[in-house]
Coordinates of C-alpha atoms and ligand atoms in Angstrom, one line a residue:
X1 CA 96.6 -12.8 109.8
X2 CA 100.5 -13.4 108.6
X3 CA 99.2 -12.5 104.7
X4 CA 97.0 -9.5 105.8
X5 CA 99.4 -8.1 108.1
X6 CA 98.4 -4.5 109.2
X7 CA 98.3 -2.2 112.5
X8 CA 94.6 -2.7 113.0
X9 CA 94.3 -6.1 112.0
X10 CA 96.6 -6.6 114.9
X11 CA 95.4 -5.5 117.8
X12 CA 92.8 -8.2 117.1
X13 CA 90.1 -6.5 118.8
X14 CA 85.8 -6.8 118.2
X15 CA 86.6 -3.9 115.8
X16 CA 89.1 -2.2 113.8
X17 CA 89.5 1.4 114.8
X18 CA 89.5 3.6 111.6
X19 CA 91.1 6.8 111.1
X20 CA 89.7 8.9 108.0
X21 CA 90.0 12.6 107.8
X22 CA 90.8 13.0 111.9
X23 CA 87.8 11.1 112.3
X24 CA 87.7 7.6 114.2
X25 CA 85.2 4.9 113.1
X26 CA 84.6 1.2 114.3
X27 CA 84.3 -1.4 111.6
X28 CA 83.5 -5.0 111.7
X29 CA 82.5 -8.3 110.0
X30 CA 81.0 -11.6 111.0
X31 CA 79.7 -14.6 109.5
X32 CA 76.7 -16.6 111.0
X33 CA 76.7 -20.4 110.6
X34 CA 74.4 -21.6 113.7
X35 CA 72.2 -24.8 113.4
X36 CA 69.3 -24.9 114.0
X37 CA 68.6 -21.6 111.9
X38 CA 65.8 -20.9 114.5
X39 CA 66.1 -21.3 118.4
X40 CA 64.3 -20.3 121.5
X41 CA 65.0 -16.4 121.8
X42 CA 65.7 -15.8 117.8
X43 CA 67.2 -17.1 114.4
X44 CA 70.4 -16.7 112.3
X45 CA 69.1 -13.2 111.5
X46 CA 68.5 -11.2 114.7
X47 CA 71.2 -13.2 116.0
X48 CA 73.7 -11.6 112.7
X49 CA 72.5 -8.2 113.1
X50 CA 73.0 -8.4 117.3
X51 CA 76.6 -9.8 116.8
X52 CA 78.0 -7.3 114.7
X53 CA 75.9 -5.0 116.6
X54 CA 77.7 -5.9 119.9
X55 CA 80.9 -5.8 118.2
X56 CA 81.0 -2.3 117.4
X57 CA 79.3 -1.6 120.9
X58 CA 82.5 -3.2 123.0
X59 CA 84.7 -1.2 121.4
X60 CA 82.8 1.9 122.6
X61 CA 81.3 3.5 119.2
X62 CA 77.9 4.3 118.2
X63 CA 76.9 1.8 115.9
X64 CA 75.2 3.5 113.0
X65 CA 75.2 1.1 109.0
X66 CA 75.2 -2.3 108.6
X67 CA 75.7 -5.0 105.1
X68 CA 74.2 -8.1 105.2
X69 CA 75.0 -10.8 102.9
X70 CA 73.2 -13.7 102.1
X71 CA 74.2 -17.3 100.9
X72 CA 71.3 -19.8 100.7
X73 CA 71.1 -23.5 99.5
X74 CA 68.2 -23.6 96.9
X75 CA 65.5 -25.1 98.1
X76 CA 65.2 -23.1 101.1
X77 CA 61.6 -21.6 102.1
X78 CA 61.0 -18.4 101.3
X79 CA 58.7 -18.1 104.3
X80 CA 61.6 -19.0 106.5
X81 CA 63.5 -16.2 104.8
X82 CA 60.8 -13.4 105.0
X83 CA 60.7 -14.5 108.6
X84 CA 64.4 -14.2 109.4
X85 CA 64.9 -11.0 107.6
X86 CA 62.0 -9.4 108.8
X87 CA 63.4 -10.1 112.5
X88 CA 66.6 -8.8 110.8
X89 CA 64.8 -5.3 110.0
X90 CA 63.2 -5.2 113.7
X91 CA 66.4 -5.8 115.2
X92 CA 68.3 -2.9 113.3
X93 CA 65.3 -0.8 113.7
X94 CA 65.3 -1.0 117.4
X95 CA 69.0 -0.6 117.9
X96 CA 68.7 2.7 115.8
X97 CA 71.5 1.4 113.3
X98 CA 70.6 0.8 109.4
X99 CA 71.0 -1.7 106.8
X100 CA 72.3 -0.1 103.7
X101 CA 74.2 -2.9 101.2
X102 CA 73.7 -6.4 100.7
X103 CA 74.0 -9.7 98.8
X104 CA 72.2 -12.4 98.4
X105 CA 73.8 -15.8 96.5
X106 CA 72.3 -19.2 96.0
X107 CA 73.9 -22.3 95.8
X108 CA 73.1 -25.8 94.7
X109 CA 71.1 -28.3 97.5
X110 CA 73.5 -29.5 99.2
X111 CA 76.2 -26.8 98.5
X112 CA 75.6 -25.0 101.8
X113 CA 73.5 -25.4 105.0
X114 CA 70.4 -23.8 104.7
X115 CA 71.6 -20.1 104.9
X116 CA 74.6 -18.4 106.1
X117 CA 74.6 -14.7 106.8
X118 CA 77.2 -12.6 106.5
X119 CA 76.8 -9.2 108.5
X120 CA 79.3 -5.8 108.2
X121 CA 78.7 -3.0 110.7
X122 CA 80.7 0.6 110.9
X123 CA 80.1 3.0 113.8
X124 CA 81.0 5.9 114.6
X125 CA 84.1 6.3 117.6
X126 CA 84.8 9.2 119.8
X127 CA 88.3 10.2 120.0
X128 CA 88.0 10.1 124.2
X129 CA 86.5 6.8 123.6
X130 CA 88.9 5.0 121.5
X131 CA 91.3 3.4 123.8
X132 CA 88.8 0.7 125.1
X133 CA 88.9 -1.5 121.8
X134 CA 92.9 -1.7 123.0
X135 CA 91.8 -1.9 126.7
X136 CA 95.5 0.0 127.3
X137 CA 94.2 1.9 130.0
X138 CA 93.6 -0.9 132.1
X139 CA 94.7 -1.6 135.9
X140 CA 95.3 -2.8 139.0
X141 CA 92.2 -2.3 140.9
X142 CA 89.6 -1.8 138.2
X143 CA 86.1 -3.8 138.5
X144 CA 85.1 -6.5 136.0
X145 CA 81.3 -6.3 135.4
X146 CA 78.8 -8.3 133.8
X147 CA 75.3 -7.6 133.0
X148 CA 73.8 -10.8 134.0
X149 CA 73.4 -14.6 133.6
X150 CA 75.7 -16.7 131.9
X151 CA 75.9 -20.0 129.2
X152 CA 72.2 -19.4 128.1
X153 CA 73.0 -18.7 124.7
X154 CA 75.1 -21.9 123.7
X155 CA 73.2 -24.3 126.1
X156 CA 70.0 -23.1 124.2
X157 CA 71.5 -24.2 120.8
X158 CA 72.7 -27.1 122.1
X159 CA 69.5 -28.0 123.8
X160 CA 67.5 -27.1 120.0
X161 CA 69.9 -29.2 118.2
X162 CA 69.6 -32.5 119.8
X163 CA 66.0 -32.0 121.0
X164 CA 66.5 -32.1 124.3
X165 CA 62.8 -31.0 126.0
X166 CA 63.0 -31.6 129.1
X167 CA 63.8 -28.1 129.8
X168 CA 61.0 -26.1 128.9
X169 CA 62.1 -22.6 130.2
X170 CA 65.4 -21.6 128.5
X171 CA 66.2 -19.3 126.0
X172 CA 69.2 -17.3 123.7
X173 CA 70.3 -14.3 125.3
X174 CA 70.8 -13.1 121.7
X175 CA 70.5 -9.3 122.0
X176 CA 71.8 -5.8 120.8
X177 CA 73.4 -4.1 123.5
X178 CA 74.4 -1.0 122.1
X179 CA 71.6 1.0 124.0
X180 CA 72.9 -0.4 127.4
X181 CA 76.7 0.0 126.8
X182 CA 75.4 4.0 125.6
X183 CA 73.9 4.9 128.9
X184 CA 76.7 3.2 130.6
X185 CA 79.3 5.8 128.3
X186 CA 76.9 8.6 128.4
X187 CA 76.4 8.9 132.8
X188 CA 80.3 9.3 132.6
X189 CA 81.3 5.6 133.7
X190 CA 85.4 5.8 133.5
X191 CA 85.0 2.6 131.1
X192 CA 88.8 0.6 130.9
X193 CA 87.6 -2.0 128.4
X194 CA 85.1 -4.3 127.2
X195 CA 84.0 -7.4 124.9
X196 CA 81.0 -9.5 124.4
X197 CA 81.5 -13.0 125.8
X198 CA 80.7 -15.1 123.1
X199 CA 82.4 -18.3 121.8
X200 CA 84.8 -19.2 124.8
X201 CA 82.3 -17.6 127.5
X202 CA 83.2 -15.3 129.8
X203 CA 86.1 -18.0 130.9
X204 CA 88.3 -17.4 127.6
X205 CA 87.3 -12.9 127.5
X206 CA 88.5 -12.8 130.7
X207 CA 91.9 -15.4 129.9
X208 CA 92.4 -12.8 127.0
X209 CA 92.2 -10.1 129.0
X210 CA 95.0 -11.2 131.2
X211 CA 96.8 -12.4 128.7
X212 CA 96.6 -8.9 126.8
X213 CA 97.2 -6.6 129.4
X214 CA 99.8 -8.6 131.6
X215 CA 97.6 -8.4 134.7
X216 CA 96.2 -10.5 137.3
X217 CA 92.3 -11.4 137.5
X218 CA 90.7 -12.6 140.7
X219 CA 87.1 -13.7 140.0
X220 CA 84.1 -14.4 142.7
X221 CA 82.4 -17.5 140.9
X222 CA 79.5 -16.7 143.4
X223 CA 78.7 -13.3 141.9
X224 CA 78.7 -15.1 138.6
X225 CA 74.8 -15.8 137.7
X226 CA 73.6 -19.0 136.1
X227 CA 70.2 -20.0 135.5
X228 CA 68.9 -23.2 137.7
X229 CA 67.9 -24.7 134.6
X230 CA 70.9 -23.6 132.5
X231 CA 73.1 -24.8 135.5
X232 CA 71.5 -28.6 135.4
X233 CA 71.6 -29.1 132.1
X234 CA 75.5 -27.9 132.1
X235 CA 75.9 -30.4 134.6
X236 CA 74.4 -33.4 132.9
X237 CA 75.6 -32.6 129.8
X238 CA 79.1 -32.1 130.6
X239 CA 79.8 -28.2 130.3
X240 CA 81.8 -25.8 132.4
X241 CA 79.0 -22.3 132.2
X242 CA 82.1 -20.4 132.1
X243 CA 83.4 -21.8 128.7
X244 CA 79.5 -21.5 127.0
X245 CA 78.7 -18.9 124.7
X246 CA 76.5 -15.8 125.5
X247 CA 75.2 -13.4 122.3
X248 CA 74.0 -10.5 125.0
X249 CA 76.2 -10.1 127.6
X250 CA 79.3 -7.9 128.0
X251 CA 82.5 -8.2 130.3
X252 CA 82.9 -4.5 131.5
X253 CA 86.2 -3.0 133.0
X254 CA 86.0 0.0 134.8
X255 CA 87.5 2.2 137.6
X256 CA 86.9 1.3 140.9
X257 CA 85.8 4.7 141.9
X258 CA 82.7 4.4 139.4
X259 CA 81.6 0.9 140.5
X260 CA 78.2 1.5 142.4
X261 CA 77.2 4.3 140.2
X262 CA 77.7 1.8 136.6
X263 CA 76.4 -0.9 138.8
X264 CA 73.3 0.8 139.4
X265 CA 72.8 2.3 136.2
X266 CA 73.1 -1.7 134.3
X267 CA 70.4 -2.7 136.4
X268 CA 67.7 0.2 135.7
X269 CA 68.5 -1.1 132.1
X270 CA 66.3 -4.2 130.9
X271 CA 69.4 -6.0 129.7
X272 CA 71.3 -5.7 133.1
X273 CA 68.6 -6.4 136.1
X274 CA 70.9 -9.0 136.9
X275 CA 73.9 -7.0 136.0
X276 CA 76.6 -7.7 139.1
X277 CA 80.7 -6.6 139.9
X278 CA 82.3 -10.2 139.2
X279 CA 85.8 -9.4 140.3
X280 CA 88.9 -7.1 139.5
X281 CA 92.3 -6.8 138.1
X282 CA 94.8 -7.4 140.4
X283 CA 98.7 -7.1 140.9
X284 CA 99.3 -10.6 141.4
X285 CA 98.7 -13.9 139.5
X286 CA 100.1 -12.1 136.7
X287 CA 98.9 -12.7 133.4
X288 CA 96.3 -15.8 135.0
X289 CA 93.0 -15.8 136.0
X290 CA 92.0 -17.3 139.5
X291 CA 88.5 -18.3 140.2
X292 CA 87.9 -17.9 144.1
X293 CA 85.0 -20.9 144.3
X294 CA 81.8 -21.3 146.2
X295 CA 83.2 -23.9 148.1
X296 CA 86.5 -21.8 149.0
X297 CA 88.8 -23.2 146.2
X298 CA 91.1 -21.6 143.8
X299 CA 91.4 -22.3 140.1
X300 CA 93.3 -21.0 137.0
X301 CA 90.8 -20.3 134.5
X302 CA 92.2 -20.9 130.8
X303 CA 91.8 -20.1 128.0
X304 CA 89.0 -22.2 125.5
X305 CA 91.2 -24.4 123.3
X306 CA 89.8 -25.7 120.5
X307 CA 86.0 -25.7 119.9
X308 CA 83.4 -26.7 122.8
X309 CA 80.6 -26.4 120.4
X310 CA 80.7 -26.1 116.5
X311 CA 77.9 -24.0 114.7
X312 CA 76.6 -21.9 117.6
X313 CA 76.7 -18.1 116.2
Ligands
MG1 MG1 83.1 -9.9 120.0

């Protein structure tokens, strides 16, 4: 960050707002390191082309070209890969964005993990949508939304890695949720900000978000949903659901006046049924988040510090 130094680069947001020729466009890169390379709900690849997806999708553009980059430890099946980049191609296809550059490198066994993916996305930004990468219009009042259940994503991974079986019913929320977040822009929603709770959960967004803006958060941890089974094996396993990573869910912020109407349009959307208003910004608490608890408790949520669990996107 010190070395690059930059106006963009700064505002640290899912992606860098561009401004060539009067023209705004969204651009962003991630790298995909997650082990196992295939899990309940997808692989390395779907789950590379959804991230980056998702990326330029929170900060409100259309996303439209993607590069994907290839580094793979010789050896590697070749079945696997057709596999993996075929669900790559279905995944770019259905999201109506394109893949139009990439690399592929091999290393010697033993040099990398399998296969790491690299993924690049630019979309295209309208001006009257630019200031939600910044989330400067933000304020006191404004409804935090969430299109459904939480910590499936990382639990899943968790669960593949170590073999754990004896939940038979859970599965990555890995998705591309640019066609959601569309219809959400398109009915007119007044939409303040918004970011894809991945590594850090929904916890660490929202810690960010008060951090960022200065503001308060007040949060109803029974509007929060979490899977029965998702829930049990957070509890024997140690986890806080609000710290685990999610690769298809989004942490909305919008005016209070368009709360029922963006409510109800989340849920007609298969990646929303269980889309619901978690809590708002507030005047007080300033700069903390507060976690009103299904038992009637109070606590400060945090943000994550250091790493929960290593390799999950
Ligand atoms: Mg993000």
């Amino acid at each position: 960050m010190k070395q690059f130094d930059n106006e963009m680069l700064k505002l640290q947001s899912d992606s860098a707002v561009l401004n060539i020729n009067s023209k705004k466009l969204a651009f962003t890169t991630d790298s995909y390191v997650v082990t196992p390379i295939f899990f309940p709900g997808g692989n390395i690849g779907k789950l590379a082309v959804c991230g980056t997806i998702n990326d330029l999708a929170v900060s409100g553009a259309r996303p439209l070209y993607l590069s994907a980059s290839f580094i793979i430890e010789e050896g590697f099946s070749v079945d696997d890969l057709k596999t993996i980049v075929l669900s790559m191609a279905e995944e770019a296809q259905k999201s109506g964005v394109r893949v139009v550059a990439g690399d592929t490198k091999v290393v010697e066994k033993g040099k990398c993990d399998q296969l790491f993916i690299t993924t690049t996305g630019v979309g295209e930004l309208k001006q009257e949508l630019s200031h939600i990468s910044s989330g400067k219009n933000i304020q006191a009042g404004d409804k935090i939304l969430i299109n459904g259940s939480v910590a499936d994503h990382g639990i899943t991974i968790l669960s593949a890695r170590e073999n754990l079986q004896f939940e038979e019913d859970i599965q990555s929320d890995c998705a591309s949720l640019n066609g959601l977040i569309q219809k959400v822009l398109d009915a007119g929603i007044n939409v303040k900000f918004m970011r894809d709770a991945t590594r850090g959960g929904v916890a660490t967004v929202l810690a960010e978000i008060a951090r960022m803006r200065k503001a308060g958060i007040e949060i109803k941890e029974e509007a929060i949903f979490i899977r029965e089974s998702i829930r049990g094996l957070c509890e024997v396993l140690g986890y806080d659901p609000l710290y685990v990573a999610n690769e298809g869910k989004v942490i909305m912020i919008i005016d209070p006046k368009d709360e029922k109407k963006a409510l109800e349009i989340m849920k007609q959307h298969s990646l929303g049924k269980e889309s619901s208003v978690i809590g708002e910004i507030c005047e007080d608490h300033n700069e903390f988040v507060v976690l009103n608890t299904c038992i009637g408790g109070r606590r400060i949520l945090d943000l994550l510090t250091g790493e929960q669990l290593p390799r999950i996107c």
